[in-house]
XYZ file of C-alpha atoms in Angstrom:
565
model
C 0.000 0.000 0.000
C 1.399 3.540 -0.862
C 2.206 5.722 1.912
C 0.541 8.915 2.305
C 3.180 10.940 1.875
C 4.293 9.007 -1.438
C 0.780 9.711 -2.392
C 0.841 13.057 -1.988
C 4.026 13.468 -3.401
C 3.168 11.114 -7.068
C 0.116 13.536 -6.785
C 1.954 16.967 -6.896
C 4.349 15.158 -9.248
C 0.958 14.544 -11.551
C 0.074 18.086 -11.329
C 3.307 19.581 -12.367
C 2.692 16.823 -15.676
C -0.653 18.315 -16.719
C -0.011 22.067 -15.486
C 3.012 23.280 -14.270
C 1.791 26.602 -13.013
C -0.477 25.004 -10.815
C -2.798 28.166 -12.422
C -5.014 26.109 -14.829
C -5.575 26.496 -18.231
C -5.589 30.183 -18.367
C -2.063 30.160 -17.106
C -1.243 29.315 -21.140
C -3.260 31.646 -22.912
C -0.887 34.200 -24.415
C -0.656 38.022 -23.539
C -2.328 38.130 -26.979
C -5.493 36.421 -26.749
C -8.669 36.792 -24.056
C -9.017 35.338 -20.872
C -12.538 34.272 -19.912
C -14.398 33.974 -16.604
C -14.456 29.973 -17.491
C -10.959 29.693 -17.980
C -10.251 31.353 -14.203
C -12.833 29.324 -12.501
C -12.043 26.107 -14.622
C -11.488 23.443 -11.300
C -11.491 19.406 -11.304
C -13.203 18.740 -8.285
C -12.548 15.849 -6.006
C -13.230 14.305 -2.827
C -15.509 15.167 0.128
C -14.031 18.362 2.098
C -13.081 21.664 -0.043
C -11.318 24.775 1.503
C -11.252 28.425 0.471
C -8.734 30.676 1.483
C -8.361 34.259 1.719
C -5.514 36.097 3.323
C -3.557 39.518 3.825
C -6.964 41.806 1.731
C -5.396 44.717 4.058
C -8.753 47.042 4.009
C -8.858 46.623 -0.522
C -12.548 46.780 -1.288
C -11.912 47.627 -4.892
C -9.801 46.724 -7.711
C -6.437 47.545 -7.885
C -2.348 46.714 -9.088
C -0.834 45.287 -6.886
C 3.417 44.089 -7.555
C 5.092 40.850 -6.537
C 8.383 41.369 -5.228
C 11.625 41.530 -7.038
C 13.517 40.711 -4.393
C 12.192 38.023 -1.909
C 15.249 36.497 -0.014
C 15.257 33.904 2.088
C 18.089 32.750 5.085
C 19.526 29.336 6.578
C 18.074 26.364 4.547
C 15.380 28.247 3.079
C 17.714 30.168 0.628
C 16.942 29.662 -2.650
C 13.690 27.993 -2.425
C 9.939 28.806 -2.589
C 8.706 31.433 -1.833
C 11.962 32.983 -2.009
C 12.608 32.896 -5.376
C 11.395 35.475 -7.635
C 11.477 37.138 -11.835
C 12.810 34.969 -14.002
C 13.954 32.266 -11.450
C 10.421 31.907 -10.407
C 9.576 31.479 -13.695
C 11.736 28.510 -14.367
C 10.944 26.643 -11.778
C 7.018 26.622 -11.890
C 7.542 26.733 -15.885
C 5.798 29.790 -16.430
C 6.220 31.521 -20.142
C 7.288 34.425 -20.573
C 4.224 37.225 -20.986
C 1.510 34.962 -19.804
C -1.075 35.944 -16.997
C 0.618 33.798 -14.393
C 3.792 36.224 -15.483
C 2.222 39.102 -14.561
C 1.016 38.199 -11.602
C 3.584 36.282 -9.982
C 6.492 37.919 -10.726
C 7.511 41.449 -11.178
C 9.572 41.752 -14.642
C 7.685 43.629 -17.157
C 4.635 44.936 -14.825
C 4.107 47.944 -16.064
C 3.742 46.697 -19.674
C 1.738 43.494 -18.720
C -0.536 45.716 -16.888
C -1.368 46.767 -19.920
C -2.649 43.982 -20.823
C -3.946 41.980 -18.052
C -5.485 44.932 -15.747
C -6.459 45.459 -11.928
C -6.477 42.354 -9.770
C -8.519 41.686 -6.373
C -12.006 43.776 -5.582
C -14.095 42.052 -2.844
C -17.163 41.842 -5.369
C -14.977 39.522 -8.030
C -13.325 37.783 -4.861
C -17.403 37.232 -3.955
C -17.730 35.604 -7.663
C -15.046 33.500 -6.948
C -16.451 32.217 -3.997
C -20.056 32.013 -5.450
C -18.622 29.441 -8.360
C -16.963 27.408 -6.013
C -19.846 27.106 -3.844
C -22.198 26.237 -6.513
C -19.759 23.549 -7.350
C -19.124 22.443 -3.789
C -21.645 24.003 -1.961
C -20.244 22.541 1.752
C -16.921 24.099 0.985
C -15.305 26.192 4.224
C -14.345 29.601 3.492
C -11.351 30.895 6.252
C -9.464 33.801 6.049
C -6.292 34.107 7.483
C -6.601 37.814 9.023
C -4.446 41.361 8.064
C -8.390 41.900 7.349
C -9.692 45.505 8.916
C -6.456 47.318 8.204
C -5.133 49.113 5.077
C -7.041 52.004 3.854
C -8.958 55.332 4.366
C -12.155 53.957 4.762
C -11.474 51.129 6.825
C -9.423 53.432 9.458
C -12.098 55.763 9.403
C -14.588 53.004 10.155
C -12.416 51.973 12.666
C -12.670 48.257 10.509
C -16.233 48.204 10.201
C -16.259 48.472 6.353
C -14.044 45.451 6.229
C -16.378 43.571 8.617
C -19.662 44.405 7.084
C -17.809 43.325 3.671
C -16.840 40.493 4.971
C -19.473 39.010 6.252
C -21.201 39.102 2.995
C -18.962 36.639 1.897
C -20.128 34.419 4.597
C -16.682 32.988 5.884
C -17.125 30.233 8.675
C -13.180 31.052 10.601
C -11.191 34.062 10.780
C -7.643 34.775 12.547
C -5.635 38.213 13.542
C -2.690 39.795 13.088
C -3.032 44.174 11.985
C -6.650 44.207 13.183
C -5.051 44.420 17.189
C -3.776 47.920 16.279
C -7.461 48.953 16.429
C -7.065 48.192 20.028
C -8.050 45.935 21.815
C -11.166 47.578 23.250
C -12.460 47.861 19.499
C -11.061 43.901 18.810
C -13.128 42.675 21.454
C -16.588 44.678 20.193
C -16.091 43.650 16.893
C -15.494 39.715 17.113
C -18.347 39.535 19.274
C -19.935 40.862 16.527
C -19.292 38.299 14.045
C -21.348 35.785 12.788
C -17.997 33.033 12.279
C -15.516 32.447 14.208
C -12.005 34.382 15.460
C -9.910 31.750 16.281
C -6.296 32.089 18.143
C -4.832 29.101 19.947
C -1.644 31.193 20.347
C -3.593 34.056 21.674
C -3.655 34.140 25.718
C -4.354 36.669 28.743
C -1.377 38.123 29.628
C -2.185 38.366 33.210
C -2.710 34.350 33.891
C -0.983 33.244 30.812
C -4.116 30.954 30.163
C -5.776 31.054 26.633
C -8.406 33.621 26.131
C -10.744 31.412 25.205
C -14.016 33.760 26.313
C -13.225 35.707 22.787
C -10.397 33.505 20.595
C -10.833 29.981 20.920
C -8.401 27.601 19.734
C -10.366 25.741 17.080
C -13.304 25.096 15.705
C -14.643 21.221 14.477
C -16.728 21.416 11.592
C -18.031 18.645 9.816
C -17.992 18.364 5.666
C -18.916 15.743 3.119
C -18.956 13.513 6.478
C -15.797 14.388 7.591
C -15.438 16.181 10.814
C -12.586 18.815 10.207
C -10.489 20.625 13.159
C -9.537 23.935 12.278
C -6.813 25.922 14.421
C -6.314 29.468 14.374
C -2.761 30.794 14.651
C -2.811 34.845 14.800
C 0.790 36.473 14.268
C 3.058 35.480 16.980
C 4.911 38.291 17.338
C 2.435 41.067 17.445
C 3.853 42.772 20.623
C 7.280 43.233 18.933
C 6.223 44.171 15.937
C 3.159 46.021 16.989
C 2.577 48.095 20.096
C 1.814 46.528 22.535
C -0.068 49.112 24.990
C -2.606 48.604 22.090
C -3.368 45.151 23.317
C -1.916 44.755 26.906
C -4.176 42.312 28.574
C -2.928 39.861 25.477
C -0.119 37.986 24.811
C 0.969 35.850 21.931
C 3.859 33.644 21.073
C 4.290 30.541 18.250
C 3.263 28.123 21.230
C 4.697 24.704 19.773
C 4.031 23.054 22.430
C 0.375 24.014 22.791
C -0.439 23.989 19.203
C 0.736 19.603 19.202
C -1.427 19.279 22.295
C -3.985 20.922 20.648
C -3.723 19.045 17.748
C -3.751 15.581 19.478
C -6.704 16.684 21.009
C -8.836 17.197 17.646
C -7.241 13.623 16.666
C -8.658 11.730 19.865
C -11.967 13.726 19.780
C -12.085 11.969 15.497
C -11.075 14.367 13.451
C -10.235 13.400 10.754
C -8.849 16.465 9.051
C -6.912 18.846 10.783
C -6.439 22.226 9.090
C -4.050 24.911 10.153
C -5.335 28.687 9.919
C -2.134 30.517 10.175
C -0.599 33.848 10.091
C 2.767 32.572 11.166
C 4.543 33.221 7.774
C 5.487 31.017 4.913
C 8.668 29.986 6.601
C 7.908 29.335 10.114
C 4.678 27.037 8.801
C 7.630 24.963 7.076
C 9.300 24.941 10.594
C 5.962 23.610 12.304
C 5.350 21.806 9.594
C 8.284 19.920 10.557
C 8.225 19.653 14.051
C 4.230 19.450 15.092
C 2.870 16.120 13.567
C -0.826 15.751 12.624
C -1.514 18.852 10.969
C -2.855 17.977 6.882
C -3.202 21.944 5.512
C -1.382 25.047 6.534
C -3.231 27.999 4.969
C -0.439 29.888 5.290
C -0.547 34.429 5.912
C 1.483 36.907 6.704
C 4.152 36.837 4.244
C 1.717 37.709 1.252
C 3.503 34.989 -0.590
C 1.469 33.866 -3.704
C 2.427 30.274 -4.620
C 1.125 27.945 -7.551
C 1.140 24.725 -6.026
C 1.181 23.307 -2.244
C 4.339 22.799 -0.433
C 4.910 19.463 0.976
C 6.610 19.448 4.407
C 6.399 16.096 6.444
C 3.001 14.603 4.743
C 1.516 18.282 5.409
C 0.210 20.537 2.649
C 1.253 24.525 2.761
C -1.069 26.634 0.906
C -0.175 30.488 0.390
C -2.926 32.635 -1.054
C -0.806 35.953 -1.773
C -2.688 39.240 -0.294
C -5.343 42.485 -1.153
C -7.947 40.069 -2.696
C -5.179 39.176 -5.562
C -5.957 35.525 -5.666
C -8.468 33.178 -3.997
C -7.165 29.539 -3.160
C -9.262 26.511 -3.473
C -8.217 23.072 -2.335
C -9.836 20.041 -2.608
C -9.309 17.085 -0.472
C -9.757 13.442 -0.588
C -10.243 12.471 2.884
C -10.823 8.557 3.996
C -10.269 6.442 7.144
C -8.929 9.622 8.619
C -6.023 10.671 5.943
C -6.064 12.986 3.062
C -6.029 10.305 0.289
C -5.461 12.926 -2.758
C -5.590 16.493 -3.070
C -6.403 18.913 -5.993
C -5.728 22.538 -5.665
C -5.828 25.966 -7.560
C -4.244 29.879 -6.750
C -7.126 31.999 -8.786
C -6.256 35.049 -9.774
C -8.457 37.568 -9.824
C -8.484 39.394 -12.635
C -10.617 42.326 -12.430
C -11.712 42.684 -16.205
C -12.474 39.277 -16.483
C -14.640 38.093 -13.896
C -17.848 39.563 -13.104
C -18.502 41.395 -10.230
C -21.287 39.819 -7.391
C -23.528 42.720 -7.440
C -25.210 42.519 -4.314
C -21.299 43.020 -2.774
C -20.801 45.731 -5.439
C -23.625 47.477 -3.929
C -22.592 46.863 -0.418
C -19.258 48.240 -1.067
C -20.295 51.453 -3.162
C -22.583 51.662 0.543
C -19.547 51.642 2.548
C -17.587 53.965 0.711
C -19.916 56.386 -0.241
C -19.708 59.030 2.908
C -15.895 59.332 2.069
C -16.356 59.548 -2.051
C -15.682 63.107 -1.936
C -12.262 63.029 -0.090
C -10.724 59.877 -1.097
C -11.615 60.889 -4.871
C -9.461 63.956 -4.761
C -6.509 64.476 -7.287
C -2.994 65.734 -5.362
C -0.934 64.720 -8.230
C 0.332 62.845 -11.098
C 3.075 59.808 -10.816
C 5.489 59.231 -13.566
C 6.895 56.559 -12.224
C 5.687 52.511 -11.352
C 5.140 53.227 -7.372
C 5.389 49.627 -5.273
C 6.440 49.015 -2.016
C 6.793 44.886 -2.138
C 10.449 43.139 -1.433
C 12.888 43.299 1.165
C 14.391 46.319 0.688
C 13.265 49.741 -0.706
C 10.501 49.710 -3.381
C 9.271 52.989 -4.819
C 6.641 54.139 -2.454
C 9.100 53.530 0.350
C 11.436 56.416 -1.361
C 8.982 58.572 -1.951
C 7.828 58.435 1.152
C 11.144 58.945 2.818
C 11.859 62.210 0.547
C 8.284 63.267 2.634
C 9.683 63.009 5.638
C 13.199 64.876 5.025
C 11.597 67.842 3.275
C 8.514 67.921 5.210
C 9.899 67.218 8.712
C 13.844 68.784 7.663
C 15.875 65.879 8.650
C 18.977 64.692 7.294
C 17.666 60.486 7.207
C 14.263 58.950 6.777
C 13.016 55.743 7.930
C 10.095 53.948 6.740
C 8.844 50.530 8.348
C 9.277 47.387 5.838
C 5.619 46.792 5.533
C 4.456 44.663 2.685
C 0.995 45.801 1.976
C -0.633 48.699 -0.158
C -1.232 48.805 -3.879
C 0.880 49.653 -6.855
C 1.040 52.220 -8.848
C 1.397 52.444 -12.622
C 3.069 55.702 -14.224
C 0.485 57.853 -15.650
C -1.968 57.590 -12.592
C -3.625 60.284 -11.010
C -2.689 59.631 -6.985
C -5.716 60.304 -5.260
C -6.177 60.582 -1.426
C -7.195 57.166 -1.097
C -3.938 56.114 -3.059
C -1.766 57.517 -0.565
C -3.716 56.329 2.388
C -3.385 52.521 0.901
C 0.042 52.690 1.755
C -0.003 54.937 4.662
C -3.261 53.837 6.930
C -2.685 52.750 10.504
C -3.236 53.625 14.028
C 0.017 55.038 14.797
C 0.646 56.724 11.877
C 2.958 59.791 13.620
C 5.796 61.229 11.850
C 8.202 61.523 14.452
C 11.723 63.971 14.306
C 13.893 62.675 16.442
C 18.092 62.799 17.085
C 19.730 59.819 16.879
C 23.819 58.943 16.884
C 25.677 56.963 13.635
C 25.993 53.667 16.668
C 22.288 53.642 17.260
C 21.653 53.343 13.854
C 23.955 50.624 13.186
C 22.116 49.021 15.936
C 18.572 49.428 14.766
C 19.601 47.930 11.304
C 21.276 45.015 12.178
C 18.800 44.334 14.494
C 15.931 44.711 11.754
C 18.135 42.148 9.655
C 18.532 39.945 12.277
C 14.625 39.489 12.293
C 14.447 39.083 8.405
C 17.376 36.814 7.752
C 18.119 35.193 10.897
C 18.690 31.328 9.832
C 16.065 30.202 12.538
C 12.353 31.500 11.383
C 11.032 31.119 14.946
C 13.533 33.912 15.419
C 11.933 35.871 12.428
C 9.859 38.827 13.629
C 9.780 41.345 11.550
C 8.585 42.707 8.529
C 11.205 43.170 5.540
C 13.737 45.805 5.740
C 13.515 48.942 7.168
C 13.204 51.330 4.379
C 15.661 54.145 4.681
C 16.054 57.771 3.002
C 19.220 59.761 3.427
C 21.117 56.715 4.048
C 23.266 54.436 2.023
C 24.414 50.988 3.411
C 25.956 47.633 2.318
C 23.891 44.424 3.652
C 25.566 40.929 4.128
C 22.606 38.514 4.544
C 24.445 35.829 5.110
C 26.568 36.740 8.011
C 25.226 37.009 11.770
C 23.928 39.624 14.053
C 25.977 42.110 14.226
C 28.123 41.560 10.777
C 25.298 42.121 8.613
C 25.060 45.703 8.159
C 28.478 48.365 6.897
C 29.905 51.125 4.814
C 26.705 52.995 6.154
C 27.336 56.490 4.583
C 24.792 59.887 4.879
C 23.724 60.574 1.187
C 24.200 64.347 1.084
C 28.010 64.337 1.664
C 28.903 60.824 0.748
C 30.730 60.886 3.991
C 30.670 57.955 6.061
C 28.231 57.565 9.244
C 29.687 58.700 12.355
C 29.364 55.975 15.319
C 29.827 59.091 17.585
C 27.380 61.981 15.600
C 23.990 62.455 16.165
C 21.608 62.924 13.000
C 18.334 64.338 12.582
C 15.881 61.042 12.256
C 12.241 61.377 10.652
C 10.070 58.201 10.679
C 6.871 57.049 11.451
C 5.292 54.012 12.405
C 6.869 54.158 15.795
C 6.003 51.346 19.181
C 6.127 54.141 21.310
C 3.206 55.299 23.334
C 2.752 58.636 22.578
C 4.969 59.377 19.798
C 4.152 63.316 18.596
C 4.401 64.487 15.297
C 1.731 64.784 11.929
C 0.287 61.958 10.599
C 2.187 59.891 7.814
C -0.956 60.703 5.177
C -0.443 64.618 5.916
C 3.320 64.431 5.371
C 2.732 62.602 2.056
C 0.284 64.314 0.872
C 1.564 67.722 1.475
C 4.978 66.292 -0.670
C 3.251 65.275 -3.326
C 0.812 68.278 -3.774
C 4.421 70.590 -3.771
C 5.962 68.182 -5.981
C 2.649 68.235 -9.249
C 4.405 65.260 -10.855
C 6.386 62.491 -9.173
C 9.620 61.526 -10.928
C 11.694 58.834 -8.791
C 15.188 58.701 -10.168
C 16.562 55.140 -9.098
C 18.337 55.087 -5.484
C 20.703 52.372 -5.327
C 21.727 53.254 -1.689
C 21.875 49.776 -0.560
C 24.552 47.371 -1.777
C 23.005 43.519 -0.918
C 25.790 40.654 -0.599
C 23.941 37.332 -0.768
């Protein structure tokens, strides 16, 4: 009798055979010819339990572009491999031609042009269609999404996330999890989970007081049964929230990876029958590989966080890794085979959702024209023009990220800029108007302050290397940031590969080319600060003003930063 990981591995083998992509047929229609809603919801079902996924929307109601990373690096033995491989080497390995959809939205090479072509991705009402088809097909199918949810844009902060929620529960999911919706605080967490009609699940979430699971708002899991089998979900919200977060947003919480109660919990759902034991996580791509590896039992990671956008499952110790990208760009759908308690066969498919192609639901149309109709009238405005592609995605500086650092050293008259490595907000192609909404897409938060600070040449060597050490430390359970900080003003040389403390050099102050002194201070503006009561205008004013001097943006390549891999 096969084993069930040889099975699952001759049946990922199979699927590479009939479709390397992992995309479907419309992954080989040309740049050339028409895609059709058919061809994007074109799905050979199987089995007894299906799963939809959702992840990392970040506040996106409507259509937009949104850039995969050019760079995407990845540290100890995940160097080189999925998802950290990107362009052209991306390509190669899933077998993706040149100029197809699956190029443009995959990859970054050629965006602008392919843009073109293919058009705005994501919009809750074509993410609703999605979800519809799949439904009609398999009409017990779960819908979970893995969180990063009520965050990300003007109307959702002005809401304070009840767009997103009213949204979202038109789309009926049955399990959520957290990560950006804490920074709404706490207070505003608690009011609107109990508002939901699903499920907020957290098994890593716990009272910080007691240290005991908070299980009065975020229980653990959730045991649903499907096609007659009964299916344990877990809900993992980002460990790390209190580090990368602030945490006097969220104090009576804490967080953590919790290995050790994630296998108990796990074995629990086992001797209760479950058959099926999903994984809701917003971990990251590589630290679900890590418990993928070390916490048997668990069949499907839906794996958040990183916004990585994968083809086909990873296989880690007879478990399944599923990553669904982010802002409403693809919905993934997995079917499973599931008999005498194993996953027997699998089929899945990363949908992309192409704007122009598929349909819009028009009862969530209507609900989202609803919800952003008091704020038409400000987020339409005009403040300028952009020449250039605007994108914030990869580990180190992407477009937005400069322009928002020149912001904050004209605007706030400092000599260096930093900008925290977020991944989200949409892209921009050159000959866009940027409206209000546009810059609060890659702007909105709670603690948006621009700060002006001093700061000496040795505590900026120290807040580099340690934002490195929580990108490319070798161990991802030691992985706790973003990606890179983005920095204006300042030039540096980056050594991945070396440890704390080696990593970051040749740091030099872009104004005089002269090197960073250990013992100078410098004028500092930033935002995005952990501090309690951090002073200064909000990120969206500082922008804004900029780009309303400025007319037209024109972003002259920076290469500041000299990466040794």
């Amino acid at each position: 009798m096969i084993s069930r990981r040889e099975f699952l591995q001759v049946g990922l083998a199979a699927s590479a055979i009939l479709g390397a992509s992992g995309l479907g047929n419309w992954a080989r229609v040309s740049a050339q010819q028409s895609l059709t809603q058919n061809q994007l919801l074109q799905f050979d079902t199987l089995g007894n339990v299906s799963l939809i996924h959702v992840t990392d929307i970040h506040a996106q109601l409507k259509p937009l572009y949104f850039r995969e990373p050019s760079v995407n690096l990845g540290s100890g033995t995940n160097r080189d491999s999925v998802p950290h491989l990107s362009g052209s080497a991306l390509r190669r390995f899933y077998g993706i031609r040149d100029g197809s959809p699956s190029h443009y939205v995959l990859t970054a090479d050629d965006f602008s042009a392919l843009a073109q072509t293919y058009g705005r991705v994501g919009g809750l009402d074509r993410v609703a269609t999605v979800i519809n088809a799949i439904r009609e097909d398999q009409p017990e199918a779960l819908l979970l999404d893995g969180g990063d949810t009520w965050h990300g844009s003007y109307t959702c902060y002005h809401t304070e996330g009840a767009d997103m929620v009213r949204v979202m529960n038109a789309l009926r999911p049955d399990a959520m999890t957290l990560h950006w919706e804490f920074t709404l605080g706490s207070e505003r967490v608690r009011e609107l989970v109990e508002s939901l009609p699903f499920v907020a699940l957290g098994q890593n979430i716990f009272d910080q007081e007691w240290d005991e699971p908070a299980l009065d708002l975020f229980p653990p899991y959730k045991v649903f049964e499907r096609g007659g089998v009964r299916i344990g979900v877990i809900g993992q919200a980002f460990p790390y929230l209190p580090i990368a977060n602030p945490r006097w947003m969220f104090p009576e919480f804490s967080f953590g990876i919790r290995q050790e109660n994630m296998a108990a919990t796990v074995e629990e759902l086992r001797l209760s029958g479950v058959e099926c034991v999903v994984l809701l996580s917003h971990n990251g791509f590589d630290v679900d590989k890590k418990i993928a590896q070390t916490v048997s039992g668990i069949d499907v990671i839906l794996s958040g966080h990183t916004h990585d956008a994968l083809p086909e499952p990873v296989i880690i110790e007879n478990t399944l890794i599923i990553a669904s990208g982010s802002n409403g760009k693809f919905v993934s759908r997995l079917d499973l085979d599931v008999r005498d308690g194993q996953v027997r066969d699998f089929h899945h498919r990363l949908i992309p959702v192409f704007a122009d192609v598929l349909a819009p639901d028009p009862t969530v149309a209507a609900l989202i024209e609803s919800e952003r109709a008091p704020f038409v009238k400000e987020i339409s405005e005009i403040i300028g023009i952009t020449e250039s592609l605007l994108y914030r995605r990869g580990n180190f500086n992407g477009t937005w990220d400069d322009l928002i650092c020149d912001a904050l050293i004209a605007q706030r008259d400092a000599e260096i800029a930093l900008s925290p490595g977020v991944r989200w907000g949409p892209s921009m192609l050159p000959g866009q108007a940027i409206t209000r909404e546009d810059i609060w897409g890659v702007t909105a938060m709670t603690y948006g302050q621009a700060y002006r600070t001093v700061m000496s040449g040795a505590f900026l060597k120290v807040l580099l290397e340690d934002v490195a050490d929580n990108i490319f430390h070798p161990d991802p359970f030691f992985q706790q940031g973003g990606d890179m900080v983005r920095t204006g003003g300042l030039g540096y040389r980056i050594e991945v590969r070396k440890g704390y403390g080696e990593r970051i050099s040749n740091m030099t102050l872009l104004s005089s080319g002269e090197p960073i002194d250990p013992s100078r201070d410098y004028v500092v503006a930033g935002w995005a600060s952990v501090n309690e009561g951090t002073e200064g205008p909000m990120i969206w004013d500082v922008l804004e003003k900029h780009i309303a001097i400025l007319g037209t943006v024109r972003l002259e390549p920076k290469p500041s930063i000299d990466v040794i891999i």
